[in-house]
mmCIF file of C-alpha atoms in Angstrom:
data_model
loop_
_atom_site.group_PDB
_atom_site.id
_atom_site.type_symbol
_atom_site.label_atom_id
_atom_site.label_comp_id
_atom_site.label_asym_id
_atom_site.label_seq_id
_atom_site.Cartn_x
_atom_site.Cartn_y
_atom_site.Cartn_z
ATOM 1 C CA UNK A 1399 17.857 2.169 -2.087
ATOM 2 C CA UNK A 1400 15.568 3.975 1.038
ATOM 3 C CA UNK A 1401 15.146 6.801 -1.471
ATOM 4 C CA UNK A 1402 13.608 4.311 -4.256
ATOM 5 C CA UNK A 1403 11.323 2.357 -1.770
ATOM 6 C CA UNK A 1404 10.002 5.553 -0.311
ATOM 7 C CA UNK A 1405 8.989 6.308 -4.165
ATOM 8 C CA UNK A 1406 8.292 3.338 -4.707
ATOM 9 C CA UNK A 1407 5.318 2.149 -2.313
ATOM 10 C CA UNK A 1408 3.600 5.876 -3.505
ATOM 11 C CA UNK A 1409 4.117 4.328 -7.397
ATOM 12 C CA UNK A 1410 2.182 1.286 -5.834
ATOM 13 C CA UNK A 1411 -1.655 3.108 -4.956
ATOM 14 C CA UNK A 1412 -1.094 5.698 -7.716
ATOM 15 C CA UNK A 1413 -3.076 3.132 -9.975
ATOM 16 C CA UNK A 1414 -6.426 2.475 -8.354
ATOM 17 C CA UNK A 1415 -6.146 6.626 -7.109
ATOM 18 C CA UNK A 1416 -5.901 7.621 -11.366
ATOM 19 C CA UNK A 1417 -8.271 4.891 -11.409
ATOM 20 C CA UNK A 1418 -10.643 5.871 -8.053
ATOM 21 C CA UNK A 1419 -10.549 9.743 -9.946
ATOM 22 C CA UNK A 1420 -10.556 9.695 -13.554
ATOM 23 C CA UNK A 1421 -12.029 6.119 -14.126
ATOM 24 C CA UNK A 1422 -14.832 5.789 -11.222
ATOM 25 C CA UNK A 1423 -17.548 4.611 -13.812
ATOM 26 C CA UNK A 1424 -15.401 1.839 -14.601
ATOM 27 C CA UNK A 1425 -17.175 -1.239 -13.648
ATOM 28 C CA UNK A 1426 -13.199 -3.363 -12.826
ATOM 29 C CA UNK A 1427 -12.208 0.217 -10.605
ATOM 30 C CA UNK A 1428 -15.372 -0.449 -7.879
ATOM 31 C CA UNK A 1429 -13.729 -4.226 -7.813
ATOM 32 C CA UNK A 1430 -9.979 -3.054 -7.275
ATOM 33 C CA UNK A 1431 -11.303 -0.125 -4.451
ATOM 34 C CA UNK A 1432 -13.522 -2.928 -2.910
ATOM 35 C CA UNK A 1433 -10.370 -4.889 -2.237
ATOM 36 C CA UNK A 1434 -8.593 -4.510 0.612
ATOM 37 C CA UNK A 1435 -5.603 -6.386 -1.408
ATOM 38 C CA UNK A 1436 -4.641 -3.388 -3.292
ATOM 39 C CA UNK A 1437 -2.301 -2.430 0.141
ATOM 40 C CA UNK A 1438 0.141 -5.853 0.509
ATOM 41 C CA UNK A 1439 2.500 -4.286 -2.093
ATOM 42 C CA UNK A 1440 3.432 -0.601 0.524
ATOM 43 C CA UNK A 1441 2.604 -3.163 3.460
ATOM 44 C CA UNK A 1442 6.040 -5.652 2.150
ATOM 45 C CA UNK A 1443 7.789 -1.841 1.426
ATOM 46 C CA UNK A 1444 7.019 -0.264 4.878
ATOM 47 C CA UNK A 1445 8.156 -3.746 6.264
ATOM 48 C CA UNK A 1446 10.994 -3.415 4.207
ATOM 49 C CA UNK A 1447 12.380 -0.051 5.327
ATOM 50 C CA UNK A 1448 10.538 -0.712 9.074
ATOM 51 C CA UNK A 1449 12.317 -3.924 10.369
ATOM 52 C CA UNK A 1450 16.199 -3.028 9.554
ATOM 53 C CA UNK A 1451 15.421 0.214 12.753
ATOM 54 C CA UNK A 1452 12.726 -2.269 13.730
ATOM 55 C CA UNK A 1453 14.272 -0.958 17.336
ATOM 56 C CA UNK A 1454 13.720 2.508 17.075
ATOM 57 C CA UNK A 1455 10.653 2.282 15.535
ATOM 58 C CA UNK A 1456 9.337 -0.145 18.591
ATOM 59 C CA UNK A 1457 10.688 2.397 20.857
ATOM 60 C CA UNK A 1458 8.482 4.993 18.760
ATOM 61 C CA UNK A 1459 5.205 3.148 19.135
ATOM 62 C CA UNK A 1460 5.519 0.709 22.706
ATOM 63 C CA UNK A 1461 6.126 4.669 24.499
ATOM 64 C CA UNK A 1462 5.314 7.096 21.597
ATOM 65 C CA UNK A 1463 7.482 10.783 22.601
ATOM 66 C CA UNK A 1464 7.624 13.140 20.530
ATOM 67 C CA UNK A 1465 11.459 12.360 20.687
ATOM 68 C CA UNK A 1466 11.195 9.378 20.100
ATOM 69 C CA UNK A 1467 9.446 9.857 17.001
ATOM 70 C CA UNK A 1468 11.892 12.523 15.456
ATOM 71 C CA UNK A 1469 14.546 9.662 16.307
ATOM 72 C CA UNK A 1470 12.798 7.358 14.407
ATOM 73 C CA UNK A 1471 12.561 10.004 11.229
ATOM 74 C CA UNK A 1472 15.526 11.081 11.575
ATOM 75 C CA UNK A 1473 16.916 7.738 9.909
ATOM 76 C CA UNK A 1474 15.436 7.515 6.555
ATOM 77 C CA UNK A 1475 14.562 3.899 6.894
ATOM 78 C CA UNK A 1476 12.046 5.322 9.841
ATOM 79 C CA UNK A 1477 11.113 8.266 7.646
ATOM 80 C CA UNK A 1478 10.300 5.862 4.747
ATOM 81 C CA UNK A 1479 8.055 3.075 6.906
ATOM 82 C CA UNK A 1480 6.059 5.642 8.237
ATOM 83 C CA UNK A 1481 5.594 6.927 4.613
ATOM 84 C CA UNK A 1482 5.182 4.333 3.674
ATOM 85 C CA UNK A 1483 2.180 3.620 6.542
ATOM 86 C CA UNK A 1484 0.372 6.765 5.282
ATOM 87 C CA UNK A 1485 1.141 5.702 1.390
ATOM 88 C CA UNK A 1486 -0.976 2.568 2.673
ATOM 89 C CA UNK A 1487 -3.697 3.914 4.938
ATOM 90 C CA UNK A 1488 -5.173 7.316 3.011
ATOM 91 C CA UNK A 1489 -5.515 4.563 0.234
ATOM 92 C CA UNK A 1490 -7.711 2.293 2.384
ATOM 93 C CA UNK A 1491 -8.984 5.423 3.184
ATOM 94 C CA UNK A 1492 -9.754 6.684 0.026
ATOM 95 C CA UNK A 1493 -11.026 3.595 -1.413
ATOM 96 C CA UNK A 1494 -13.359 3.874 1.772
ATOM 97 C CA UNK A 1495 -14.397 6.961 1.053
ATOM 98 C CA UNK A 1496 -15.200 5.786 -2.580
ATOM 99 C CA UNK A 1497 -17.511 3.333 -2.397
ATOM 100 C CA UNK A 1498 -19.411 4.912 -0.251
ATOM 101 C CA UNK A 1499 -19.585 7.401 -3.170
ATOM 102 C CA UNK A 1500 -21.118 5.236 -5.010
ATOM 103 C CA UNK A 1501 -22.773 4.216 -2.521
ATOM 104 C CA UNK A 1502 -24.812 6.685 -2.127
ATOM 105 C CA UNK A 1503 -25.104 8.561 -5.420
ATOM 106 C CA UNK A 1504 -22.042 11.077 -4.879
ATOM 107 C CA UNK A 1505 -21.130 12.306 -8.419
ATOM 108 C CA UNK A 1506 -18.212 11.633 -9.528
ATOM 109 C CA UNK A 1507 -16.755 15.163 -10.416
ATOM 110 C CA UNK A 1508 -17.069 15.579 -6.467
ATOM 111 C CA UNK A 1509 -15.787 13.438 -5.938
ATOM 112 C CA UNK A 1510 -12.633 13.189 -7.554
ATOM 113 C CA UNK A 1511 -11.171 16.656 -6.194
ATOM 114 C CA UNK A 1512 -11.929 15.160 -2.787
ATOM 115 C CA UNK A 1513 -9.867 12.175 -3.539
ATOM 116 C CA UNK A 1514 -7.144 14.382 -5.041
ATOM 117 C CA UNK A 1515 -7.538 15.951 -1.107
ATOM 118 C CA UNK A 1516 -7.348 12.877 -0.098
ATOM 119 C CA UNK A 1517 -4.060 12.313 -1.213
ATOM 120 C CA UNK A 1518 -2.829 15.280 0.029
ATOM 121 C CA UNK A 1519 -3.648 16.153 3.018
ATOM 122 C CA UNK A 1520 -6.432 12.953 4.168
ATOM 123 C CA UNK A 1521 -7.487 14.771 7.997
ATOM 124 C CA UNK A 1522 -8.877 17.247 5.775
ATOM 125 C CA UNK A 1523 -10.537 14.808 2.488
ATOM 126 C CA UNK A 1524 -12.459 13.291 5.505
ATOM 127 C CA UNK A 1525 -13.616 15.153 6.959
ATOM 128 C CA UNK A 1526 -15.570 17.614 4.208
ATOM 129 C CA UNK A 1527 -16.528 13.417 3.140
ATOM 130 C CA UNK A 1528 -18.169 12.781 6.319
ATOM 131 C CA UNK A 1529 -19.866 16.130 5.842
ATOM 132 C CA UNK A 1530 -20.860 15.490 2.666
ATOM 133 C CA UNK A 1531 -21.950 11.992 3.287
ATOM 134 C CA UNK A 1532 -23.846 12.990 6.613
ATOM 135 C CA UNK A 1533 -26.106 16.113 4.305
ATOM 136 C CA UNK A 1534 -26.430 13.574 1.403
ATOM 137 C CA UNK A 1535 -28.037 11.241 4.426
ATOM 138 C CA UNK A 1536 -29.684 13.534 5.459
ATOM 139 C CA UNK A 1537 -31.253 14.419 2.525
ATOM 140 C CA UNK A 1538 -32.008 10.497 1.213
ATOM 141 C CA UNK A 1539 -33.700 10.444 4.656
ATOM 142 C CA UNK A 1540 -35.546 13.520 4.775
ATOM 143 C CA UNK A 1541 -37.380 12.478 0.765
ATOM 144 C CA UNK A 1542 -38.465 9.475 2.691
ATOM 145 C CA UNK A 1543 -39.920 11.070 4.656
ATOM 146 C CA UNK A 1544 -41.605 13.273 3.219
ATOM 147 C CA UNK A 1545 -42.346 10.138 0.503
ATOM 148 C CA UNK A 1546 -44.617 7.904 3.335
ATOM 149 C CA UNK A 1547 -46.632 11.097 4.757
ATOM 150 C CA UNK A 1548 -49.833 11.524 3.419
ATOM 151 C CA UNK A 1549 -50.864 14.761 1.685
ATOM 152 C CA UNK A 1550 -52.702 17.565 2.779
ATOM 153 C CA UNK A 1551 -55.814 18.997 1.292
#
């Protein structure tokens, strides 16, 4: 059962990721990505796995230590709960990145691979996106400054 729930957490997130990567210009994609409710089914999976190991989970988060986290991760439900939590937060992060990219006009051919990277290694995907976002904002500000400056003859 735990293995099924472990897999299910990713399968529940996959349709949203697929929409953001392969159908970014489809109107419902933006509406779906704008909803934080996309993670509710994943959080239900999280709770299903976390409740049976709640004492160990509480010990790991209330008094964080590497050994405490190892003890939690050694339990199938503990590792599964942590996985479901990561899947949920990565999805929310991906949705935010997607919406920001739409607002900033970052091309979907740039964002698609970046979202795939975020699925696999979210911290690296986030750092690259933040750099891209800063560069895009800087270039937009520079364009506005050039438009406001009087021309010199």
